[in-house]
Coordinates of C-alpha atoms in Angstrom, one line a residue:
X1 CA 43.1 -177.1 -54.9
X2 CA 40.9 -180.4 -55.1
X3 CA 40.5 -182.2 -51.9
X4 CA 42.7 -185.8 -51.7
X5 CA 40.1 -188.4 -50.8
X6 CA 40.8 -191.1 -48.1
X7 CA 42.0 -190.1 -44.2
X8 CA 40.1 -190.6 -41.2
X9 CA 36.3 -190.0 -42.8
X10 CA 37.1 -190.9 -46.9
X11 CA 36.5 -194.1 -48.8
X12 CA 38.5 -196.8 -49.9
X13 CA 39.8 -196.6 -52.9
X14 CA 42.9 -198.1 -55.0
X15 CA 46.2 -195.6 -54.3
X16 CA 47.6 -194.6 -57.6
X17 CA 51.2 -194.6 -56.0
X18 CA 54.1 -196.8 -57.5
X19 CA 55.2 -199.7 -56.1
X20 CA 58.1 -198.0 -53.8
X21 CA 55.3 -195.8 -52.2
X22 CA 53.3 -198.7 -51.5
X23 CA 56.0 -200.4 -48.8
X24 CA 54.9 -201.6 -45.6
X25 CA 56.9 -199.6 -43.5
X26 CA 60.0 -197.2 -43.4
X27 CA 63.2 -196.9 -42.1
X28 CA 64.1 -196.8 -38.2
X29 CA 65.3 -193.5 -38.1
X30 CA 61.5 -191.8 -39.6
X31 CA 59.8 -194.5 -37.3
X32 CA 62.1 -193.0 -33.9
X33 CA 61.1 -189.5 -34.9
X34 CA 57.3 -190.4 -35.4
X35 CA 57.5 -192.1 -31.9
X36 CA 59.1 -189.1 -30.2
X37 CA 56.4 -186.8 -31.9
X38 CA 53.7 -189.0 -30.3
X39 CA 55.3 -189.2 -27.3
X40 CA 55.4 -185.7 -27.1
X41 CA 51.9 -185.5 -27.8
X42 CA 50.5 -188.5 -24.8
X43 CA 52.7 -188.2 -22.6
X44 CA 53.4 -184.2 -22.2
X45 CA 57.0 -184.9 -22.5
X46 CA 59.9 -183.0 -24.1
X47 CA 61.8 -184.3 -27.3
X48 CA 65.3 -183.5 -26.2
X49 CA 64.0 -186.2 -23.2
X50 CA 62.7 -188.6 -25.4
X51 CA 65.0 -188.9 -28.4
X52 CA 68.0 -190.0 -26.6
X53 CA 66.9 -193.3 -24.9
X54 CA 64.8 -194.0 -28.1
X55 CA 68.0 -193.7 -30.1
X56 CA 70.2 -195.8 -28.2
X57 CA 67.6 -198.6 -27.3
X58 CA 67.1 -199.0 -31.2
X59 CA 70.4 -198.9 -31.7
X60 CA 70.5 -195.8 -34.2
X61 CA 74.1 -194.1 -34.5
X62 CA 76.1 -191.2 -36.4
X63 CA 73.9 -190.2 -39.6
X64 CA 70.9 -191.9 -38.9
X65 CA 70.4 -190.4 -35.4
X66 CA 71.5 -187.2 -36.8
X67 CA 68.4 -187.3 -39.5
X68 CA 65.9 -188.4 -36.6
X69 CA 67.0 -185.4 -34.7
X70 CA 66.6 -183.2 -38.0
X71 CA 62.9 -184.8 -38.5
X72 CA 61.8 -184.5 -35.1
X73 CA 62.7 -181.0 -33.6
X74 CA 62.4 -179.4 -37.2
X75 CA 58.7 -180.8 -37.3
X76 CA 58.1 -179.8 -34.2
X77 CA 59.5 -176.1 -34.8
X78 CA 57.8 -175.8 -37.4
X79 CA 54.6 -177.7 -36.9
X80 CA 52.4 -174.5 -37.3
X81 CA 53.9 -174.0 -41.2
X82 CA 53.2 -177.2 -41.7
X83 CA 49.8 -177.3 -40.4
X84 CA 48.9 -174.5 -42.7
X85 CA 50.1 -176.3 -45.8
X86 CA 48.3 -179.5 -44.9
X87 CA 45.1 -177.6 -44.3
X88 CA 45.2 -176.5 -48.2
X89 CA 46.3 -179.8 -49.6
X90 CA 43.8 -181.8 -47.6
X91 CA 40.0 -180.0 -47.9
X92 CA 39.0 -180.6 -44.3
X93 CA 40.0 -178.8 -41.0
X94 CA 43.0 -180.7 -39.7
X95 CA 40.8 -181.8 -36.7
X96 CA 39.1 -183.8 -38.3
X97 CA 42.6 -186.2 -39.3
X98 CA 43.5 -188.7 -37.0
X99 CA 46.4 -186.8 -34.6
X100 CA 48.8 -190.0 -35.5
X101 CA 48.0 -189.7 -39.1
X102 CA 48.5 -185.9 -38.7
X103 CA 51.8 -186.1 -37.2
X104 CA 52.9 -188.7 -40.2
X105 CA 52.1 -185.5 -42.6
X106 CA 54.1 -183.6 -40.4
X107 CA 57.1 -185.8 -40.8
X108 CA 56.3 -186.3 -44.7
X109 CA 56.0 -182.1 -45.0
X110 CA 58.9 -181.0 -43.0
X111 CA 61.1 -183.8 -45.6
X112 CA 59.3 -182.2 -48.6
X113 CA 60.0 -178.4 -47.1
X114 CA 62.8 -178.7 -45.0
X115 CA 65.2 -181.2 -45.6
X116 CA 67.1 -182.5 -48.5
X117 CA 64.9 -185.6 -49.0
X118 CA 63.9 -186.1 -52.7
X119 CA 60.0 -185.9 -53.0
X120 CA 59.6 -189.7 -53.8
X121 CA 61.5 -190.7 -50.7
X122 CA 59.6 -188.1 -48.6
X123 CA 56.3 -189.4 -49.9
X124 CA 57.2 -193.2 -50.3
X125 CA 58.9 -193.6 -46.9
X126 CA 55.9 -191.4 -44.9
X127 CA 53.3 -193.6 -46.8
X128 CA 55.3 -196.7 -45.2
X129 CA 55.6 -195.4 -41.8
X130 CA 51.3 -194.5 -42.0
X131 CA 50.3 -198.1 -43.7
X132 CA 52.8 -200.2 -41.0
X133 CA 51.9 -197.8 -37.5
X134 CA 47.7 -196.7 -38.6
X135 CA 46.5 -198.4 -41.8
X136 CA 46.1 -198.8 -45.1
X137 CA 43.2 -196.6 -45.6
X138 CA 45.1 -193.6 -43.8
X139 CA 48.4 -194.5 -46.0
X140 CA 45.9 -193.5 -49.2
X141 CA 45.3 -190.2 -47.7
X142 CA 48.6 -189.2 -47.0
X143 CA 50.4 -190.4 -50.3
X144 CA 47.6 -188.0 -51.8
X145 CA 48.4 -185.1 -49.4
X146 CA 52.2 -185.3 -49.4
X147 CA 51.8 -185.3 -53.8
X148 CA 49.8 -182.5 -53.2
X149 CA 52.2 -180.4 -51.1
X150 CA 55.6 -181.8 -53.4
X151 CA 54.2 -179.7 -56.7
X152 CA 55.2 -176.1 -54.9
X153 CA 58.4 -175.2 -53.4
X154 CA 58.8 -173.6 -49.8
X155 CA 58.7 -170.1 -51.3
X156 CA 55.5 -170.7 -52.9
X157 CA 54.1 -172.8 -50.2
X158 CA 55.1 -169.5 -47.6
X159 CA 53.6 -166.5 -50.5
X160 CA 50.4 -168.8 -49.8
X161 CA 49.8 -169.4 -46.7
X162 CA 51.1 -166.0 -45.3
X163 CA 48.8 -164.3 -47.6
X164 CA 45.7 -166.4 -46.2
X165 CA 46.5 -165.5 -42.5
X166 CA 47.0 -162.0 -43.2
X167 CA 44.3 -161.6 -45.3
X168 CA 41.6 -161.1 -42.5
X169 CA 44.2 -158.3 -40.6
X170 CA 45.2 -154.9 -41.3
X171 CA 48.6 -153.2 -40.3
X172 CA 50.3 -154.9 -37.7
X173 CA 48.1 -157.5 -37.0
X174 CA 48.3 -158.4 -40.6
X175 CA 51.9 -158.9 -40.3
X176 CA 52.1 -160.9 -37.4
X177 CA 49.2 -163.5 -38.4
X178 CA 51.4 -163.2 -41.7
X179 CA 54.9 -163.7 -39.4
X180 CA 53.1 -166.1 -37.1
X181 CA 52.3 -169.0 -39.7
X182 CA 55.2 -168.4 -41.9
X183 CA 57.4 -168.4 -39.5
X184 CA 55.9 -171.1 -37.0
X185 CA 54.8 -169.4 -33.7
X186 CA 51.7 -168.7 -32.0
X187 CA 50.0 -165.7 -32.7
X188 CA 50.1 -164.8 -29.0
X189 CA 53.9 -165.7 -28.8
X190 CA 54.5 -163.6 -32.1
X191 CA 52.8 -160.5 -30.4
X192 CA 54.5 -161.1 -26.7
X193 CA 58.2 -160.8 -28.7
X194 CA 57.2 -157.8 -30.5
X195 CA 56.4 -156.6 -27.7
X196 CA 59.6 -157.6 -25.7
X197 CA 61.6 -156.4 -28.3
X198 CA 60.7 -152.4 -28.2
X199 CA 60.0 -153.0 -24.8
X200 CA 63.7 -153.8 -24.3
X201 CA 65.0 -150.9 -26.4
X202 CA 65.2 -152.7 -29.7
X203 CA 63.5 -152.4 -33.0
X204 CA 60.1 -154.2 -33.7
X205 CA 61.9 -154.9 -37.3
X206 CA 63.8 -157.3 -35.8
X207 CA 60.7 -159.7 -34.9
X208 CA 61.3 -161.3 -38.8
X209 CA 65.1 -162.2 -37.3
X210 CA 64.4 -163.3 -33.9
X211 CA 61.3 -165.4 -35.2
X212 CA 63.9 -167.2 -37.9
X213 CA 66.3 -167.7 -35.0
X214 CA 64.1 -169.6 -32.8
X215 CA 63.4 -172.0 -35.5
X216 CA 67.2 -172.8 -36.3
X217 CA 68.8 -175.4 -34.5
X218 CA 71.6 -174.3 -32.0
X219 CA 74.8 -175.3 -31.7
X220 CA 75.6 -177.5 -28.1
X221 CA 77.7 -175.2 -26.2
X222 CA 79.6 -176.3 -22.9
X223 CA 80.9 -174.4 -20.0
X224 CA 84.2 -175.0 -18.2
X225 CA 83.9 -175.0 -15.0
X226 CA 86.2 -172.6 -13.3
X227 CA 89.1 -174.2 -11.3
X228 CA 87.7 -177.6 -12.2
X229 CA 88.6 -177.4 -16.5
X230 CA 90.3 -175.1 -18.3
X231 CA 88.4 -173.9 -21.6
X232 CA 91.8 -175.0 -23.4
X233 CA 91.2 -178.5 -22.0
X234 CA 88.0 -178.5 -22.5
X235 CA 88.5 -177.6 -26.7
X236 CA 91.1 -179.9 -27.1
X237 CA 88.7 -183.0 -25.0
X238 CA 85.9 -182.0 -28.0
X239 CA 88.3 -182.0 -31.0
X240 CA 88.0 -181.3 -34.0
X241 CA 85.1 -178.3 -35.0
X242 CA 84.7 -177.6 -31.3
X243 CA 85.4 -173.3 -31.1
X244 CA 85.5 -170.8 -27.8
X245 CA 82.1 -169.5 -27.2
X246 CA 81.6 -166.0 -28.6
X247 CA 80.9 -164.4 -25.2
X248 CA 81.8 -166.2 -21.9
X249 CA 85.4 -167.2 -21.1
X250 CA 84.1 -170.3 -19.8
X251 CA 81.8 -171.4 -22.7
X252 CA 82.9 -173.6 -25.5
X253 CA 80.8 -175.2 -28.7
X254 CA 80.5 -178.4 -29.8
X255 CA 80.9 -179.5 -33.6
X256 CA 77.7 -180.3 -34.9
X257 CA 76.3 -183.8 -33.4
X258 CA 79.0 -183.9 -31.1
X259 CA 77.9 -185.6 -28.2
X260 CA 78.7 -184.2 -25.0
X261 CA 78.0 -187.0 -22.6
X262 CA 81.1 -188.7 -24.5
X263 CA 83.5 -185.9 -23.4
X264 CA 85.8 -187.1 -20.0
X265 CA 85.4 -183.4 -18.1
X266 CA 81.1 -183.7 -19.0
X267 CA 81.0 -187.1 -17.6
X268 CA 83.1 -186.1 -14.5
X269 CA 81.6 -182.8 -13.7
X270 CA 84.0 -180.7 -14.1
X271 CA 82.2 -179.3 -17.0
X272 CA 78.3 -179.6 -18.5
X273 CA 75.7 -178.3 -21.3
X274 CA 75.2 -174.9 -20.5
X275 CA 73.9 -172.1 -23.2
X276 CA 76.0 -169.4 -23.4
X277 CA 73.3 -166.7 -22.3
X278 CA 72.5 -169.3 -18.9
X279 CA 77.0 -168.6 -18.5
X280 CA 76.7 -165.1 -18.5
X281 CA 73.9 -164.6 -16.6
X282 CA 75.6 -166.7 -13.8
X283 CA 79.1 -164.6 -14.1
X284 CA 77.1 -161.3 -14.2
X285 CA 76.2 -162.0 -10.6
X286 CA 79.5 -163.2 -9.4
X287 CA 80.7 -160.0 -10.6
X288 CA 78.1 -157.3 -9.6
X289 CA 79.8 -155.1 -6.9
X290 CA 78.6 -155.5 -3.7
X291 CA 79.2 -153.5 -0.4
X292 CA 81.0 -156.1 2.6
X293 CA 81.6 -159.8 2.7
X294 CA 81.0 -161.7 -0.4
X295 CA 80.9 -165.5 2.0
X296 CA 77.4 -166.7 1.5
X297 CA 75.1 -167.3 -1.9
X298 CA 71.9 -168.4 -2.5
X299 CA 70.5 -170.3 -6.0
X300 CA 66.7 -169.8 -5.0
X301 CA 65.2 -172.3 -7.8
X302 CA 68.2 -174.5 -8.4
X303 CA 66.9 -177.2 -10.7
X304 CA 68.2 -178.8 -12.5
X305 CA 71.4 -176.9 -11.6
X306 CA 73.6 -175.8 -14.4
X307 CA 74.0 -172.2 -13.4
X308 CA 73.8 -174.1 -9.2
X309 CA 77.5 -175.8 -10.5
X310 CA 78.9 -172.4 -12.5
X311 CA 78.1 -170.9 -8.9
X312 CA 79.8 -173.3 -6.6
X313 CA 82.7 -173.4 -8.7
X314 CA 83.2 -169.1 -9.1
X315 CA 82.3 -169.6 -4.7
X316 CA 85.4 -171.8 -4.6
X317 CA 87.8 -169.6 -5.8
X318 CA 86.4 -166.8 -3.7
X319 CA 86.2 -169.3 -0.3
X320 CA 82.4 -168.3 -0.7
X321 CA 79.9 -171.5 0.0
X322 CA 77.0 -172.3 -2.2
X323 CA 73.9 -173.1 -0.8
X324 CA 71.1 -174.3 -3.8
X325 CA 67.5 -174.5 -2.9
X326 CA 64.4 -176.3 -5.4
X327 CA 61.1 -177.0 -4.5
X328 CA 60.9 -180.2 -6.7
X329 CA 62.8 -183.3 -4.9
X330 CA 63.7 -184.8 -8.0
X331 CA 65.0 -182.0 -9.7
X332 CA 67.3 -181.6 -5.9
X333 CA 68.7 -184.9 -7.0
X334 CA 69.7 -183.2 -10.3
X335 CA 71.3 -180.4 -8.9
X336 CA 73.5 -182.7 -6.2
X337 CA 74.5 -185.3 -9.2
X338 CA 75.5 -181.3 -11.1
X339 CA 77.7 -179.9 -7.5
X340 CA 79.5 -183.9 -7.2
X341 CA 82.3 -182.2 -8.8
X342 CA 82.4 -178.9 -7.3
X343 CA 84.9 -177.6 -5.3
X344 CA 85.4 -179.0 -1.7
X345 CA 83.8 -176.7 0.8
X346 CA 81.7 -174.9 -1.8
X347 CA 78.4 -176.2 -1.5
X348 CA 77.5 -175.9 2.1
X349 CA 73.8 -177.4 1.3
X350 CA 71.4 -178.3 -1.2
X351 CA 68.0 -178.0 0.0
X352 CA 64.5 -179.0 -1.0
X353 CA 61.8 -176.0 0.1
X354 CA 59.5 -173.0 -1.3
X355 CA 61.8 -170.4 -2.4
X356 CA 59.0 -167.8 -1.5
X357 CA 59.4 -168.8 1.8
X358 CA 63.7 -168.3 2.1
X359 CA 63.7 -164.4 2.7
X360 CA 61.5 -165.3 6.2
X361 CA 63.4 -168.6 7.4
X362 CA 66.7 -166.6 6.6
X363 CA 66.6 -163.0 6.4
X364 CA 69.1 -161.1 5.4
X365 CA 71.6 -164.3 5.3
X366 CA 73.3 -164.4 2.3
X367 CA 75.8 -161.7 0.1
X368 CA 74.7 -163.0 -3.3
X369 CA 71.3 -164.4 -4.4
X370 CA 70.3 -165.9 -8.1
X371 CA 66.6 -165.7 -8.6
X372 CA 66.6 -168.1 -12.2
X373 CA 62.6 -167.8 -11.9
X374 CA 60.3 -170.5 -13.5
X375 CA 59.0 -168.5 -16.3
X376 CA 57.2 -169.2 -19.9
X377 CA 60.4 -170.5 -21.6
X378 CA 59.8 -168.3 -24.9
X379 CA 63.8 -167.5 -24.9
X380 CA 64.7 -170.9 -25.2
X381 CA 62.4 -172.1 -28.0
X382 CA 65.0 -173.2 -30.0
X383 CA 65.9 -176.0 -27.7
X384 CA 62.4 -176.8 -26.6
X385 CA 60.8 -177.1 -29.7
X386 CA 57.5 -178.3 -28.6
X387 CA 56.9 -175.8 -25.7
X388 CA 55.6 -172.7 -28.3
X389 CA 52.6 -174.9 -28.6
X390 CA 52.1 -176.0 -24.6
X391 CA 52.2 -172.3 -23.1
X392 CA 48.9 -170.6 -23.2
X393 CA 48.6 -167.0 -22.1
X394 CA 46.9 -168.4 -19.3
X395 CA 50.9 -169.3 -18.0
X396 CA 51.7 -165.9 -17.7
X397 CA 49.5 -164.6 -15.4
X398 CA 49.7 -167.9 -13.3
X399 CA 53.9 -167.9 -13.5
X400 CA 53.8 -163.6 -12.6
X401 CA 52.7 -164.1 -9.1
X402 CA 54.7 -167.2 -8.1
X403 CA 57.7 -164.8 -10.1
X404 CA 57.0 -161.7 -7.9
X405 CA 56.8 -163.8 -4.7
X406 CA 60.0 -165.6 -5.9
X407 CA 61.4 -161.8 -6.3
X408 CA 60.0 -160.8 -3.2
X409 CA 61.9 -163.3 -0.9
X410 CA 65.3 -163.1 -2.7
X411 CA 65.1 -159.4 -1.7
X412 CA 64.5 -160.4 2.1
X413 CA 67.1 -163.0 1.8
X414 CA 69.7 -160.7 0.7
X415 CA 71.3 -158.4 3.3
X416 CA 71.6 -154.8 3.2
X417 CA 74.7 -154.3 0.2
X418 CA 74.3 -157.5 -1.0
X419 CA 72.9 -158.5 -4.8
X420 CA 70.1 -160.1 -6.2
X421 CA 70.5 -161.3 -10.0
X422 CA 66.6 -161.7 -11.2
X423 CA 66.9 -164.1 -14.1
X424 CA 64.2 -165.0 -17.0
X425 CA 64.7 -167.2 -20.1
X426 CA 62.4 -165.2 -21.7
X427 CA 62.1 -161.8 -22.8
X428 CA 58.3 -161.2 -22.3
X429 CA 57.7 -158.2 -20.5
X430 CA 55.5 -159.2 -18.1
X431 CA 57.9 -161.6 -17.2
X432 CA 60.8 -159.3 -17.2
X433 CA 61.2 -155.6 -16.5
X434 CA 57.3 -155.5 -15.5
X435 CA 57.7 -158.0 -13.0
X436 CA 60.6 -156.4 -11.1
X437 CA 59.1 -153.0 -11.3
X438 CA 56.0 -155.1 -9.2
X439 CA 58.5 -156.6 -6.9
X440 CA 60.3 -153.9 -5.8
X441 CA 56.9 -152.0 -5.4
X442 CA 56.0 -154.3 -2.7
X443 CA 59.0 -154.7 -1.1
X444 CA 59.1 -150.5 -0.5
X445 CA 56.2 -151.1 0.8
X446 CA 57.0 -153.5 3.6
X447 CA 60.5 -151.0 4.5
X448 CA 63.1 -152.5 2.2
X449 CA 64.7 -150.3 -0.3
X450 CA 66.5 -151.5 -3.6
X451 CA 69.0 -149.9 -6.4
X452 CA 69.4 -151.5 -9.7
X453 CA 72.8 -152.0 -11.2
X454 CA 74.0 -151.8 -14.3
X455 CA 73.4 -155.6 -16.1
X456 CA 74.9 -154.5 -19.2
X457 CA 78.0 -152.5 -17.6
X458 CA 78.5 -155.9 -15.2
X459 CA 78.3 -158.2 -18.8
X460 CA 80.5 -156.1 -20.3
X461 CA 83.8 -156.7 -18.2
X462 CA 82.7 -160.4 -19.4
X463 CA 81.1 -160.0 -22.7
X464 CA 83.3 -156.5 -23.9
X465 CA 81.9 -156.5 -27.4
X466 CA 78.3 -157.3 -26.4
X467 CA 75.8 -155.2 -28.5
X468 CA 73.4 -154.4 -25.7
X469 CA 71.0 -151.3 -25.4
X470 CA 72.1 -148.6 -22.8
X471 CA 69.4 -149.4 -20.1
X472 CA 69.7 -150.6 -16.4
X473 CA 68.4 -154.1 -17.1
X474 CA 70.0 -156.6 -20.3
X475 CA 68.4 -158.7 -22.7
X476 CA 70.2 -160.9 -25.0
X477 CA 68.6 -162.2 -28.0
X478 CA 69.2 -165.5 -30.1
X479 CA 69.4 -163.2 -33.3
X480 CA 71.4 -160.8 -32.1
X481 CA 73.4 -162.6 -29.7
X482 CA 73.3 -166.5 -30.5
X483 CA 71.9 -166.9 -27.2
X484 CA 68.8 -168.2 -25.8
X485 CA 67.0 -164.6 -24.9
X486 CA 68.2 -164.7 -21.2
X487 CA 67.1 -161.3 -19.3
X488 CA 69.5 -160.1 -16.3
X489 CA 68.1 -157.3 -13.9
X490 CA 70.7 -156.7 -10.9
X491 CA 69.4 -155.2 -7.7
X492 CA 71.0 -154.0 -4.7
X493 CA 69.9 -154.0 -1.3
X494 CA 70.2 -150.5 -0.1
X495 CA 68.0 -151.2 3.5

């Protein structure tokens, strides 16, 4: 395919694009989306953190916030597909475009590929946004790389491209470069699910699946907080399109581009945003049997405190107390702002300290402990779409040995008979079963002896029809489960 002149390095020469194409800017909905993509990209934030505020402070409502939404976490999902067409369409290596222009082709791609945005709109409005935010010379190059990628479809678009990556590969490794651009991940991330999934006791043919699901956009799900809303309250608050959660009593889903923040029993506490894997997860531990008193619980790493609220609120109807420890002070003033609601004389503190150092300052103190460990995030990339393109495989060797130590100390903190719920929003192995076979290593080692429970026995007096391997430890999966890919191990203290 013939190289489009013009970009960063071309010459200047007269566009050939009709009048419409050759507007001086675009609508506010592509500019907000173009904004959070470069924000994302300066400022090392996170979309779902900088949409909101850019949507309300430009005063963009109901259709035209849901299309910025649509435009900015589907081009950032599927960035890497995109990049891969670009690269053919524009006859240079895409570091060599300007990362605002780049970002622009993004946009215009992801309307051409996949949205319902006729081709001239796509090209005309993109060519707008580039000419009004970089320049006229830019705006050239793009109206000439968006015509290029409008003459094939997606299928043809996907044929190509995965044959290119593949094409240097053989067997497996051919079909995850091939899986990896098609379907938008990292090569590394692509081979760290396969991985997880035998690993876990399912079938590597589901990687296709599980890939697709991470690049569709979920569904907001709430939980009702025990003894504070009841789920039926909580449906008929969200009206019309809201449904029960497919698992969790407590869990109920939003219609889509309901906003939750508009709901009474969100904005008093009594319920939150909560995915339905983070509910279960949370219930599982409240309902592993234990040996003795069940008084005292610990959240280790409580930010920003989602599963810290689910917790307090289960505590209260027990006459158990909550005590939710973070590291981070700001994300403690996220989970106290989560427990304002929670039952009185639940919480007996929320505390800001190293959770590797609870299991010394308290040993043995407390009947239930949730480790939710600071791990890669790859189970949860369908509500961080950026994120598959910040983690390195760097991240996992650094986050194993703060996750051990994390492991490590729950155990100590935990009395003889009590439980220890060991929670990952990822399914990576090394962040998962390997790293609580490491954990429990060490602590036999220093005289402290552990069993591991059931997790999918425990989910199942939840979850009854949950389709879950027959193993000690549970992994749920967005394909299989409409989850984020939440991983549960349950250990007892036995000395």
């Amino acid at each position: 395919m013939s190289a489009p002149q013009g970009g960063r390095r071309g010459p200047r020469r007269r566009t050939a694009a009709a009048p419409a194409e050759r507007r001086r800017g675009t609508d506010p909905a592509r500019t907000v989306a173009f904004d959070v993509l470069r924000t994302v990209a300066d400022s090392d934030a996170y979309a779902n953190l900088a949409l909101p505020p850019l949507l309300r402070e430009r005063g963009i409502r109901g259709r035209d916030a849901g299309f910025a939404t649509e435009l900015a976490y589907g081009t950032l999902r599927l960035r890497g597909r995109y990049d891969a067409v670009i690269a053919q369409c524009a006859g240079r290596p895409l570091d060599r475009v300007d990362p605002p222009v780049l970002d622009a082709l993004r946009l215009g791609a992801h309307q051409l590929l996949g949205m319902r945005v006729p081709p001239h709109a796509a090209v005309s409005e993109t060519v707008g946004l580039v000419r009004e935010r970089v320049g006229a010379g830019p705006a050239q190059f793009v109206n000439a790389v968006l015509r290029a990628v409008a003459r094939e479809p997606l299928d043809v678009w996907l044929a190509r491209v995965g044959d290119a990556a593949a094409a240097p590969e053989q067997g497996t490794a051919a079909e995850v470069a091939r899986l990896s651009v098609v379907e938008s991940h990292p090569a590394w991330v692509t081979r760290a699910l396969r991985e997880a999934l035998v690993g876990h006791g399912r079938d590597a043919a589901e990687l296709p699946a599980l890939l697709a699901a991470d690049n569709e956009a979920p569904r907001v799900t709430l939980v009702a907080r025990p003894g504070l809303v009841a789920p039926d309250e909580l449906l008929a608050a969200a009206g019309d399109g809201a449904a029960p959660g497919r698992w969790a009593p407590t869990a109920v889903t939003l219609a889509g581009g309901g906003d939750p923040a508009a709901l009474a029993p969100v904005r008093a506490g009594r319920a939150g945003v909560q995915d339905e894997g983070s509910q279960l997860v949370a219930l599982a531990l409240a309902d592993a049997p234990l040996d003795g008193r069940d008084a005292r619980w610990l959240d280790l790493c409580a930010g920003p405190g989602g599963k810290a609220a689910l917790l307090a609120a289960l505590a209260g109807g027990r006459g158990a107390r909550l005590v939710a420890n973070e590291v981070q002070p700001h994300r403690a003033r996220l989970v106290r702002q989560a427990l304002a609601a929670a039952p009185a004389g639940a919480v007996e503190d929320v505390r800001v300290g190293d959770g590797r150092q609870a299991g010394d300052d308290e040993p043995g103190a407390y009947d239930r402990v949730l480790l939710d460990a600071p791990c890669t995030g790859l189970g949860a990339l369908r509500r961080r779409p950026e994120s598959r393109w910040r983690r390195t495989p760097a991240d996992l060797a650094a986050l194993g040995s703060l996750q051990r130590e994390l492991l490590a100390s729950a155990l100590r903190a935990v009395r003889v008979g009590g439980v220890v719920a060991y929670v990952t929003c990822s399914p990576v192995l090394a962040e998962t079963s390997l790293a609580v076979v490491d954990a429990r290593r060490a602590a036999r080692r220093a005289g402290l002896e552990t069993e591991v429970l059931p997790a999918p026995e425990v989910l199942h007096r939840t979850a009854p029809g949950l389709d879950l391997p027959d193993r000690e430890d549970a992994q749920l999966w967005p394909h299989v489960h409409g989850t984020d890919a939440m991983h549960l191990t349950l250990l007892r203290r036995t000395s």
